[in-house]
Coordinates of C-alpha atoms in Angstrom, one line a residue:
Chain A
M436 CA 169.1 157.9 99.5
S437 CA 166.7 155.1 100.0
S438 CA 163.3 154.0 100.7
A439 CA 162.3 151.4 103.0
T440 CA 159.4 148.8 102.3
E441 CA 158.1 146.9 105.9
S442 CA 156.9 143.4 106.1
R443 CA 153.5 143.9 108.1
P444 CA 150.4 142.5 106.7
L445 CA 148.1 145.4 104.2
D446 CA 145.8 146.9 106.1
W447 CA 142.2 148.6 103.9
L448 CA 143.4 151.2 102.8
E449 CA 147.0 149.6 101.3
R450 CA 144.8 146.4 100.3
V451 CA 142.9 149.1 97.6
S452 CA 145.9 151.1 96.3
L453 CA 147.5 148.2 95.7
W454 CA 144.8 146.1 94.0
T455 CA 143.0 149.2 92.3
S456 CA 146.4 150.3 91.1
A457 CA 147.7 146.2 90.3
V458 CA 144.1 145.4 88.5
C459 CA 144.9 149.4 86.0
M460 CA 148.8 147.3 85.4
A461 CA 147.1 144.4 84.3
G462 CA 144.4 146.1 81.8
M463 CA 147.4 148.0 80.3
T464 CA 148.9 144.5 79.6
V465 CA 146.4 143.2 78.0
L466 CA 144.7 146.4 76.5
M467 CA 148.7 146.5 74.4
L468 CA 148.7 142.7 73.9
A469 CA 145.3 142.9 72.6
E470 CA 146.4 145.7 70.3
I471 CA 149.4 143.7 68.7
V472 CA 147.5 141.1 68.4
L473 CA 144.5 142.2 66.2
R474 CA 147.5 144.2 64.4
G475 CA 150.0 141.7 63.4
V476 CA 147.1 138.5 63.0
F477 CA 143.7 140.3 61.9
N478 CA 145.0 143.3 60.2
S479 CA 142.4 145.4 62.8
T480 CA 142.2 147.3 65.9
T481 CA 141.1 148.3 68.8
E482 CA 140.7 151.6 68.2
H483 CA 140.5 152.5 71.6
S484 CA 143.4 151.0 73.6
D485 CA 145.8 154.1 73.1
E486 CA 142.8 155.8 74.8
L487 CA 142.0 153.8 77.7
V488 CA 145.8 153.0 78.8
G489 CA 146.5 156.3 79.3
Y490 CA 143.3 156.5 81.4
L491 CA 144.6 153.3 83.1
L492 CA 148.2 155.2 83.3
V493 CA 146.3 158.2 85.6
G494 CA 145.0 155.2 87.3
V495 CA 148.8 153.8 88.7
S496 CA 150.0 157.2 89.0
F497 CA 147.3 158.1 91.8
L498 CA 145.7 154.9 93.0
S499 CA 149.4 153.8 94.1
L500 CA 150.7 156.7 96.3
A501 CA 148.4 155.7 99.5
L502 CA 150.6 152.1 99.3
C503 CA 153.5 154.4 98.1
Q504 CA 153.5 156.2 101.8
T505 CA 152.6 153.7 104.0
R506 CA 155.2 151.0 103.0
G507 CA 158.0 154.7 102.8
A508 CA 158.3 153.6 99.5
F509 CA 159.1 156.8 98.6
H510 CA 162.6 157.5 97.9
R511 CA 164.7 160.7 100.2
V512 CA 167.6 161.0 101.0
E513 CA 168.9 160.3 104.5
M514 CA 172.4 162.6 105.0
V515 CA 171.2 164.6 107.3
Q516 CA 168.3 162.5 108.7
M517 CA 171.2 160.3 109.8
R518 CA 173.2 162.7 112.0
L519 CA 169.8 163.3 113.7
G520 CA 168.5 161.9 117.2
P521 CA 164.8 160.0 117.6
R522 CA 163.6 163.4 118.6
G523 CA 165.2 165.9 115.6
Q524 CA 163.8 162.4 113.6
L525 CA 160.1 162.9 114.6
V526 CA 160.3 166.2 114.6
S527 CA 161.5 166.5 110.8
S528 CA 159.1 163.5 109.8
L529 CA 156.2 166.0 111.4
V530 CA 157.5 169.1 109.3
F531 CA 157.4 166.9 106.4
N532 CA 154.6 165.6 106.5
L533 CA 152.2 168.6 106.7
L534 CA 154.4 170.3 104.1
S535 CA 153.3 166.8 102.1
F536 CA 150.1 167.0 103.3
A537 CA 149.2 170.5 102.3
Y538 CA 150.5 170.5 98.9
I539 CA 148.7 167.0 98.1
A540 CA 145.5 169.3 100.2
I541 CA 145.7 172.0 97.8
T542 CA 146.3 169.3 94.2
D543 CA 143.4 167.5 95.4
W544 CA 141.3 170.7 95.8
Y545 CA 142.1 171.7 92.5
F546 CA 141.1 168.2 91.8
V547 CA 137.8 168.6 92.4
Q548 CA 137.3 171.8 91.1
F549 CA 138.3 170.5 87.5
V550 CA 136.3 167.5 88.0
M551 CA 133.5 169.4 88.3
S552 CA 134.4 171.8 85.1
S553 CA 134.5 168.2 83.1
Y554 CA 130.8 167.3 84.9
R555 CA 128.6 170.4 84.6
R556 CA 130.2 170.9 80.6
E557 CA 129.3 167.6 79.6
A558 CA 133.3 167.1 78.6
M559 CA 133.3 164.2 76.5
A560 CA 136.9 162.7 74.5
S561 CA 136.7 163.7 71.6
T562 CA 137.0 159.6 70.3
V563 CA 135.5 156.7 69.7
L564 CA 134.3 156.3 72.6
A565 CA 132.7 159.6 73.6
T566 CA 134.4 159.5 76.6
P567 CA 132.6 161.3 79.2
L568 CA 136.0 163.1 80.9
W569 CA 134.5 163.1 84.6
I570 CA 134.7 159.4 84.6
P571 CA 138.3 158.7 84.5
E572 CA 139.5 162.2 85.8
T573 CA 138.1 162.0 89.2
V574 CA 140.5 158.8 89.9
M575 CA 142.9 161.9 90.6
I576 CA 140.6 162.5 93.2
V577 CA 140.1 159.1 95.2
G578 CA 143.6 158.2 94.3
A579 CA 145.2 162.2 95.7
T580 CA 142.3 161.3 98.2
L581 CA 144.1 158.2 99.6
L582 CA 147.0 159.6 99.8
L583 CA 145.3 162.9 102.7
V584 CA 144.3 160.1 104.0
A585 CA 147.7 157.7 104.8
L586 CA 149.6 161.4 105.3
G587 CA 146.9 162.9 107.9
R588 CA 147.6 159.1 109.6
A589 CA 151.0 159.2 109.5
I590 CA 150.8 162.6 110.8
L591 CA 148.7 161.3 113.6
G592 CA 151.5 158.6 114.0
D593 CA 154.2 161.8 114.5
L594 CA 151.4 163.5 117.4
R595 CA 151.4 160.5 119.1
N596 CA 154.9 159.4 119.3
L597 CA 156.4 162.9 119.6
F598 CA 154.0 163.1 122.9
A599 CA 154.4 159.9 124.5
Chain B
M1149 CA 160.9 190.1 93.1
T1150 CA 162.7 189.5 90.5
A1151 CA 162.0 186.3 88.2
G1152 CA 165.7 185.4 88.8
L1153 CA 165.6 185.5 92.6
E1154 CA 162.1 183.4 92.3
V1155 CA 164.4 180.7 90.3
F1156 CA 167.1 181.4 93.2
I1157 CA 164.0 181.0 96.3
V1158 CA 162.7 177.9 94.9
L1159 CA 165.8 176.4 93.8
V1160 CA 167.4 177.2 97.2
V1161 CA 163.8 175.4 98.8
F1162 CA 164.0 172.7 97.2
L1163 CA 167.6 171.6 97.2
G1164 CA 167.2 172.5 100.7
L1165 CA 164.1 169.9 100.8
L1166 CA 165.9 167.4 98.8
A1167 CA 169.3 167.4 101.9
A1168 CA 167.2 167.5 104.4
G1169 CA 165.8 164.3 103.9
M1170 CA 162.2 165.0 102.5
A1171 CA 160.8 162.5 100.0
I1172 CA 161.3 163.4 96.9
P1173 CA 158.7 164.0 94.2
F1174 CA 157.5 165.8 97.8
A1175 CA 160.5 168.1 97.6
I1176 CA 159.9 168.3 94.3
G1177 CA 156.0 170.2 94.0
V1178 CA 156.0 172.0 97.8
P1179 CA 158.7 174.6 96.1
A1180 CA 156.2 173.6 92.3
I1181 CA 153.6 175.3 95.0
V1182 CA 155.6 177.7 96.4
Y1183 CA 156.4 179.5 93.2
L1184 CA 153.4 179.3 91.5
L1185 CA 152.3 181.4 94.5
L1186 CA 155.4 183.6 94.1
H1187 CA 154.4 184.3 91.4
G1188 CA 150.9 184.4 90.0
G1189 CA 149.2 183.9 93.8
V1190 CA 146.1 181.6 94.3
P1191 CA 144.6 182.2 90.3
A1192 CA 147.6 180.0 88.7
L1193 CA 146.8 176.8 91.2
K1194 CA 143.3 177.4 89.2
G1195 CA 145.5 175.3 86.4
I1196 CA 147.2 172.7 88.5
G1197 CA 143.8 170.2 87.7
L1198 CA 144.7 170.6 83.6
M1199 CA 147.8 170.5 83.8
S1200 CA 147.8 167.3 86.5
W1201 CA 145.4 165.0 83.3
G1202 CA 147.2 166.6 80.7
S1203 CA 150.3 164.9 81.6
M1204 CA 149.8 162.2 83.2
N1205 CA 146.8 160.9 80.5
S1206 CA 149.5 159.8 78.3
F1207 CA 150.3 156.9 75.9
A1208 CA 154.6 156.7 76.1
L1209 CA 154.5 157.3 80.1
T1210 CA 152.4 153.6 79.8
A1211 CA 156.1 152.0 79.0
I1212 CA 156.7 152.8 82.8
P1213 CA 155.0 150.7 85.0
L1214 CA 155.3 147.5 82.6
F1215 CA 159.1 147.8 81.8
I1216 CA 158.9 147.3 85.6
L1217 CA 156.6 145.0 85.8
M1218 CA 158.5 142.9 83.3
A1219 CA 161.9 142.9 85.4
E1220 CA 159.4 142.0 88.8
I1221 CA 158.7 139.4 87.8
M1222 CA 161.7 137.5 86.3
Q1223 CA 163.3 139.1 89.5
H1224 CA 160.7 136.8 91.9
S1225 CA 160.8 134.2 89.9
G1226 CA 164.2 133.5 90.8
L1227 CA 166.0 133.9 87.2
S1228 CA 168.2 136.7 88.2
F1229 CA 170.1 133.5 89.9
R1230 CA 170.3 132.5 86.7
I1231 CA 171.7 135.0 84.9
Y1232 CA 174.2 135.0 86.7
R1233 CA 175.0 131.4 87.7
G1234 CA 175.4 131.2 84.0
L1235 CA 177.2 134.2 82.7
S1236 CA 179.8 133.1 86.0
R1237 CA 180.1 129.9 83.5
L1238 CA 181.3 131.6 80.5
V1239 CA 182.8 134.7 82.1
C1240 CA 184.2 133.6 84.5
V1241 CA 187.7 132.4 82.2
I1242 CA 188.7 136.1 81.4
P1243 CA 190.7 137.7 84.4
G1244 CA 189.3 139.5 87.0
G1245 CA 187.1 135.7 87.3
L1246 CA 183.6 136.6 89.2
L1247 CA 184.2 140.2 88.6
Q1248 CA 184.3 140.4 84.7
T1249 CA 180.5 138.5 85.8
N1250 CA 179.3 141.1 87.8
I1251 CA 179.5 143.6 85.1
A1252 CA 178.0 141.1 82.5
G1253 CA 176.0 140.5 84.8
C1254 CA 174.8 144.1 85.3
A1255 CA 174.7 145.0 81.2
L1256 CA 172.4 141.5 80.9
F1257 CA 169.4 142.3 83.6
A1258 CA 169.9 146.2 82.6
A1259 CA 168.6 144.2 78.9
I1260 CA 165.4 143.9 80.7
S1261 CA 165.4 146.3 83.2
G1262 CA 164.7 150.5 83.3
S1263 CA 166.3 150.7 86.2
S1264 CA 169.6 150.8 88.1
V1265 CA 168.8 150.5 91.4
A1266 CA 166.8 147.7 90.0
T1267 CA 170.1 146.1 88.2
A1268 CA 173.0 146.8 91.6
A1269 CA 170.5 144.7 93.5
A1270 CA 169.4 142.1 91.4
I1271 CA 172.9 141.2 90.5
G1272 CA 174.6 142.1 93.9
T1273 CA 172.8 140.0 95.5
V1274 CA 173.7 137.4 93.9
A1275 CA 177.1 137.9 93.6
L1276 CA 178.5 139.3 96.5
P1277 CA 178.4 136.8 98.7
Q1278 CA 180.2 134.3 96.1
L1279 CA 182.8 136.9 96.1
I1280 CA 183.4 137.1 99.3
Q1281 CA 184.0 133.7 99.9
R1282 CA 186.2 133.2 97.1
G1283 CA 188.9 136.3 98.6
Y1284 CA 187.2 138.9 96.2
H1285 CA 189.1 142.5 96.8
R1286 CA 186.5 144.1 98.6
P1287 CA 186.1 147.7 97.3
L1288 CA 187.0 146.2 93.3
A1289 CA 184.0 143.9 93.9
A1290 CA 181.5 146.4 95.5
G1291 CA 182.6 149.0 93.5
S1292 CA 182.3 146.9 89.7
L1293 CA 178.5 145.9 90.7
A1294 CA 177.3 150.0 91.8
A1295 CA 178.8 150.9 88.6
G1296 CA 178.2 147.8 86.0
G1297 CA 174.6 148.8 87.8
T1298 CA 174.9 151.6 85.9
L1299 CA 174.2 150.6 83.1
G1300 CA 170.9 149.1 84.0
I1301 CA 170.0 153.2 82.4
L1302 CA 171.6 153.1 79.1
I1303 CA 170.8 150.4 78.0
P1304 CA 167.7 149.9 76.7
P1305 CA 164.9 149.9 78.3
S1306 CA 165.5 152.7 80.3
I1307 CA 163.0 154.4 82.5
A1308 CA 165.1 157.5 82.5
M1309 CA 165.1 157.4 78.5
I1310 CA 160.8 157.3 78.4
V1311 CA 161.3 160.3 80.9
Y1312 CA 163.4 162.4 78.6
G1313 CA 161.5 161.5 75.6
T1314 CA 158.0 162.8 77.5
F1315 CA 159.4 166.4 77.9
T1316 CA 161.7 166.7 75.3
E1317 CA 159.4 164.9 72.3
T1318 CA 162.0 163.0 71.6
S1319 CA 161.4 159.3 70.3
V1320 CA 161.3 157.2 72.4
S1321 CA 162.3 154.0 70.5
K1322 CA 165.0 156.4 68.5
L1323 CA 166.5 156.9 72.3
F1324 CA 166.6 153.2 73.8
M1325 CA 168.2 152.4 70.3
A1326 CA 170.8 155.4 70.9
G1327 CA 172.6 154.1 74.1
V1328 CA 172.5 150.7 72.4
V1329 CA 176.3 151.0 71.8
P1330 CA 177.3 153.5 74.2
G1331 CA 175.8 151.0 76.3
L1332 CA 177.6 147.7 74.6
L1333 CA 181.1 150.0 74.5
L1334 CA 180.4 151.1 78.7
T1335 CA 180.5 147.7 78.8
G1336 CA 183.5 147.1 77.3
L1337 CA 185.6 149.7 78.8
F1338 CA 184.5 148.5 82.8
M1339 CA 185.1 144.3 81.5
A1340 CA 188.8 145.9 79.4
Y1341 CA 189.4 147.9 83.2
V1342 CA 188.9 144.4 85.0
V1343 CA 191.2 142.7 83.0
V1344 CA 193.8 144.8 83.0
H1345 CA 194.0 145.4 86.7
S1346 CA 194.1 141.9 87.2
L1347 CA 197.0 141.6 85.0
L1348 CA 199.2 143.3 87.1
R1349 CA 197.3 143.0 90.3
P1350 CA 196.5 139.0 90.5
E1351 CA 195.9 139.1 93.7
I1352 CA 192.5 141.0 93.9
A1353 CA 190.7 138.1 92.1
P1354 CA 191.2 134.3 92.3
R1355 CA 191.8 132.1 88.5
E1356 CA 188.0 130.7 87.6
K1357 CA 187.8 128.0 85.6
G1358 CA 184.9 128.2 82.8
P1359 CA 182.8 124.7 81.3
Q1360 CA 184.8 121.8 82.0
N1361 CA 182.6 120.2 79.3
L1362 CA 180.0 120.4 76.7
A1363 CA 177.3 119.5 79.1
E1364 CA 178.6 122.6 81.2
L1365 CA 178.6 124.6 78.7
G1366 CA 175.5 123.3 77.6
Q1367 CA 173.8 124.3 80.7
A1368 CA 175.6 127.9 81.5
L1369 CA 174.3 128.3 77.6
A1370 CA 170.8 127.4 79.2
D1371 CA 170.8 129.6 81.7
L1372 CA 170.9 132.3 79.8
V1373 CA 168.1 131.4 77.1
P1374 CA 165.3 133.4 79.5
F1375 CA 167.0 136.3 79.2
A1376 CA 167.6 135.7 75.8
V1377 CA 164.4 135.1 75.3
V1378 CA 162.7 138.6 76.3
I1379 CA 165.3 140.5 75.2
G1380 CA 165.2 139.3 71.7
G1381 CA 160.9 140.3 71.8
T1382 CA 161.3 142.9 73.8
M1383 CA 164.0 145.0 71.7
G1384 CA 164.2 142.9 68.5
S1385 CA 160.6 143.6 68.0
L1386 CA 160.7 147.8 69.1
Y1387 CA 163.7 147.7 66.5
L1388 CA 162.4 146.2 63.7
G1389 CA 159.6 148.6 64.2
W1390 CA 156.8 145.9 64.6
V1391 CA 156.2 147.7 67.8
T1392 CA 155.9 150.6 70.1
P1393 CA 158.2 151.2 73.1
T1394 CA 154.7 150.7 75.5
E1395 CA 154.0 147.9 73.1
A1396 CA 157.1 146.4 74.0
A1397 CA 157.0 146.6 77.7
A1398 CA 153.6 144.6 76.9
V1399 CA 155.2 142.1 74.9
G1400 CA 157.9 142.3 77.8
C1401 CA 155.1 141.4 80.9
F1402 CA 153.9 138.7 78.9
A1403 CA 157.4 136.7 77.2
A1404 CA 158.9 137.7 81.8
F1405 CA 155.6 136.2 82.8
V1406 CA 156.4 132.7 79.8
V1407 CA 159.4 132.4 80.6
S1408 CA 159.0 132.5 84.2
A1409 CA 156.5 129.9 84.5
I1410 CA 158.9 127.8 82.3
W1411 CA 161.8 127.9 84.0
G1412 CA 161.5 129.8 87.0
K1413 CA 159.2 130.0 90.5
L1414 CA 156.0 132.1 89.6
G1415 CA 153.2 130.7 91.4
W1416 CA 150.5 133.4 92.9
A1417 CA 152.9 134.7 96.1
E1418 CA 155.6 135.2 93.5
L1419 CA 153.1 137.1 91.0
R1420 CA 151.5 138.8 93.8
A1421 CA 154.8 140.3 95.4
A1422 CA 156.2 141.3 91.6
M1423 CA 152.8 143.0 91.2
A1424 CA 152.9 144.8 94.8
S1425 CA 156.6 145.6 94.2
S1426 CA 155.3 147.3 90.6
V1427 CA 152.7 149.0 91.9
M1428 CA 155.2 150.6 94.6
I1429 CA 158.1 151.8 92.4
S1430 CA 155.8 152.7 89.4
G1431 CA 153.8 155.0 92.4
N1432 CA 157.4 156.5 93.0
V1433 CA 158.7 156.8 89.9
L1434 CA 155.2 158.4 88.5
L1435 CA 155.2 160.5 91.1
I1436 CA 158.2 161.7 90.5
V1437 CA 157.1 162.4 86.6
Y1438 CA 154.0 164.1 88.0
T1439 CA 155.4 166.9 90.3
A1440 CA 157.9 167.8 88.1
F1441 CA 155.2 168.2 85.6
V1442 CA 153.8 170.6 87.9
F1443 CA 157.4 172.2 88.9
S1444 CA 157.4 172.3 85.0
Y1445 CA 154.3 174.6 84.4
A1446 CA 155.4 176.3 86.9
I1447 CA 158.2 178.0 85.5
S1448 CA 156.6 177.8 81.9
V1449 CA 153.9 180.3 83.6
A1450 CA 156.5 182.5 84.9
G1451 CA 158.6 182.1 81.5
V1452 CA 161.6 181.2 82.8
G1453 CA 162.6 179.2 80.3
E1454 CA 162.1 181.9 77.5
D1455 CA 164.1 184.6 80.2
L1456 CA 166.8 181.3 80.2
T1457 CA 167.7 180.6 76.5
T1458 CA 167.5 184.7 76.4
W1459 CA 170.2 184.8 78.7
M1460 CA 172.1 181.7 78.1
V1461 CA 172.3 183.0 74.2
K1462 CA 173.1 186.9 74.7
L1463 CA 176.1 185.0 76.6
Q1464 CA 176.9 184.3 73.2
L1465 CA 179.1 180.6 74.6
S1466 CA 180.6 178.9 71.6
R1467 CA 178.8 175.0 70.8
L1468 CA 181.8 173.3 72.9
E1469 CA 181.6 176.0 76.0
F1470 CA 178.4 175.7 76.1
F1471 CA 179.1 171.9 76.7
F1472 CA 181.1 172.3 79.3
A1473 CA 178.8 174.3 81.4
L1474 CA 176.7 172.1 81.3
F1475 CA 179.5 169.0 82.4
I1476 CA 180.2 170.8 85.2
L1477 CA 176.3 172.0 86.1
Y1478 CA 175.8 168.0 86.0
T1479 CA 178.4 166.7 87.6
V1480 CA 177.7 168.7 90.3
L1481 CA 174.1 168.3 90.7
G1482 CA 175.0 164.6 89.8
C1483 CA 176.8 164.6 93.8
L1484 CA 173.9 166.8 95.1
V1485 CA 169.7 165.5 93.4
E1486 CA 169.1 162.2 93.0
S1487 CA 168.6 161.0 89.3
L1488 CA 164.6 161.4 87.7
G1489 CA 165.0 164.8 89.9
M1490 CA 168.4 165.4 87.1
I1491 CA 165.7 165.4 84.6
V1492 CA 163.2 166.8 85.7
I1493 CA 164.4 169.6 86.8
T1494 CA 166.6 170.5 83.8
V1495 CA 165.1 169.4 81.0
P1496 CA 162.2 171.8 81.5
L1497 CA 164.8 175.1 81.1
L1498 CA 167.8 174.0 79.4
Y1499 CA 165.7 172.3 76.7
P1500 CA 165.1 175.6 74.3
V1501 CA 168.5 176.3 74.8
L1502 CA 169.1 173.0 73.5
L1503 CA 167.6 173.5 70.2
K1504 CA 168.8 177.1 69.5
Y1505 CA 172.6 175.6 69.5
N1506 CA 171.3 172.8 67.0
I1507 CA 172.3 169.8 70.0
D1508 CA 170.6 165.9 68.7
P1509 CA 167.7 165.7 71.5
V1510 CA 169.3 162.5 70.8
W1511 CA 172.3 162.5 71.5
F1512 CA 172.1 165.1 74.5
G1513 CA 169.0 162.0 76.0
I1514 CA 172.6 159.4 75.6
I1515 CA 174.1 162.3 77.2
L1516 CA 172.6 163.0 79.8
V1517 CA 172.1 159.3 81.1
L1518 CA 176.1 159.0 81.4
F1519 CA 175.9 162.5 83.7
I1520 CA 172.6 160.8 85.7
E1521 CA 175.4 157.3 85.5
L1522 CA 177.7 159.1 87.3
G1523 CA 175.2 160.7 89.8
Q1524 CA 174.6 157.4 90.6
I1525 CA 177.9 156.2 91.7
S1526 CA 178.5 159.9 93.4
P1527 CA 179.2 159.9 96.7
P1528 CA 177.6 161.6 98.8
I1529 CA 173.6 159.9 97.6
G1530 CA 174.6 158.4 94.9
I1531 CA 171.9 155.6 94.8
N1532 CA 174.1 153.0 94.3
L1533 CA 176.7 153.1 96.5
F1534 CA 173.1 152.6 99.1
V1535 CA 172.4 149.7 97.1
I1536 CA 175.7 148.1 97.1
Q1537 CA 175.9 149.2 101.2
S1538 CA 172.5 147.6 101.6
I1539 CA 173.2 144.0 101.4
W1540 CA 177.4 143.8 102.2
D1541 CA 179.2 144.4 105.3
G1542 CA 181.0 146.9 104.0
K1543 CA 182.0 150.5 104.6
L1544 CA 180.9 152.9 102.5
K1545 CA 183.9 154.6 102.0
D1546 CA 185.1 151.0 100.2
I1547 CA 182.6 150.8 98.0
V1548 CA 183.5 154.8 96.6
W1549 CA 186.9 153.5 96.0
G1550 CA 185.8 150.6 94.2
T1551 CA 183.7 153.2 91.9
I1552 CA 186.4 155.8 91.0
P1553 CA 188.2 153.1 87.9
F1554 CA 184.7 153.5 86.8
H1555 CA 183.7 157.2 87.4
L1556 CA 186.8 157.0 84.9
L1557 CA 185.6 155.4 82.0
M1558 CA 182.7 156.9 81.8
F1559 CA 183.8 160.8 81.8
V1560 CA 186.2 158.7 78.7
L1561 CA 183.3 157.8 77.5
L1562 CA 181.5 161.2 77.3
I1563 CA 184.2 162.3 75.6
M1564 CA 184.3 160.2 72.9
L1565 CA 180.3 160.5 72.6
V1566 CA 181.7 165.0 71.7
V1567 CA 183.8 163.4 69.5
W1568 CA 182.0 160.5 68.0
P1569 CA 178.2 161.7 68.1
D1570 CA 177.6 158.9 65.7
I1571 CA 178.5 156.1 68.9
A1572 CA 174.7 157.1 69.8
L1573 CA 173.3 158.5 66.8
W1574 CA 174.1 155.2 64.3
L1575 CA 172.0 152.9 65.6
P1576 CA 168.2 154.6 65.2
R1577 CA 169.3 155.8 62.0
H1578 CA 168.9 152.2 61.0
M1579 CA 166.1 151.6 63.0
S1580 CA 162.6 150.8 61.2
A1581 CA 159.9 153.0 61.6
P1582 CA 157.4 152.6 65.1
P1583 CA 154.1 151.6 64.1

């Protein structure tokens, strides 16, 4: 089993993926610490931290995926791969990337349907903030679309290498 | 097509894609979509958006990226080197020398890391060159690190426990506390084995000298202070009921930042590297969790959980027979499926059956984590074997041989947990309720 990460400089897609996810992660930490201090020291609460932290987790979960894909951070079992020749590895990589692309494209399509439905219904969080839900939900579309771009690039790279 | 055949096809597709080398989250997600299409056609896909939002907009899961960030800050600031340096002076006087330091170091690092891979990599990178240079028995040196690394998910915090807790709606705080005594017991078993082995065969480990004076003793203890602060801050506040697991993770990040700035090397470059690494590890883990929710959604749409429960209940297995069946299932799965994959594929299916047998979900969580630990050092895909392989020049076969005694000790702990469930359940009963 392995997950290989590369050390080349980040391109625009990776920078967007890294920094948006990092901001979400830092935001989660700050919100949680603020909640602890408010509760412990001032016997008060932000009242919004649970809600906002949930949104930020969705951000980390989906926005980080493009970076994980391009940097080879997803774990995989290499039992069979190690026994394949270079061409076999290329073909299997192409097949896996195509399947992954199809899976994420289907998911992304239903994310779009879901967010549009929230927008049309003017769905709002049942909290004090009453956040219009389509706003945080859109992060799922952005993250999945960035991942699709990363997978599309990988497929093109596989095809180039296969026919080179 | 019958429900049983559908499940069989989906599991074959999953194991086939996994073995063939597809990235694990996609190898779970693709069969889940296939299953939804097989069972309900295109309309069955319509719930994906709502299910995705509902499952990932989760306060409990928030602890995962924060615990990952905490460990990455400590590691990138070079503090994992200090654990090993401090412990190597204190623990190496016990027969087995630095082999004991490996295990104690892994146990201590496990208390700030929720991952076995991170634990094995952090301690292995520092330890292996010294062990080889000083002439330690190579298979045992590598085996103790691979096995010691597995303590990462038994001693809290533990990513595996957070995922299990999320899927079964079990208290993550209780799961964390339930892991403490078994984790310490397993550390003790590992260390006792190394003592016995090195007394019987002194050539496996040279005798090391402990601290020669008070100044050296003080220096060794000082090396452990940063970890005491971080572990005390996170697990202490959790045990006392001051914070939730997610808040404990945030406290841990803050404490890790402060101690790394004071005692480690934490500049902008290290912080940026820690953040990038945390984002990638979190993305990987959270996508596995997310795709598992898709899989879980697929089996709930098909009603397979209820069918399986009915079938298992009809078999009228006793509790012990049921446990033995689980033992066989997880031992085999551990050799084939990656750790989180094992939880997320089996727990949604088996959890209703556990409830029928009145099995305590906290206790079962600890048993499951032990099975995962076994899987992490079982060939052919035990991930810790490959982590250690990637940082030394020896053969994989030697690492596998080196882990066998530790495998057996994990089975001993499993049996102890079955006979005396209070080993796991005693501490959670005494903790204060979270806010």
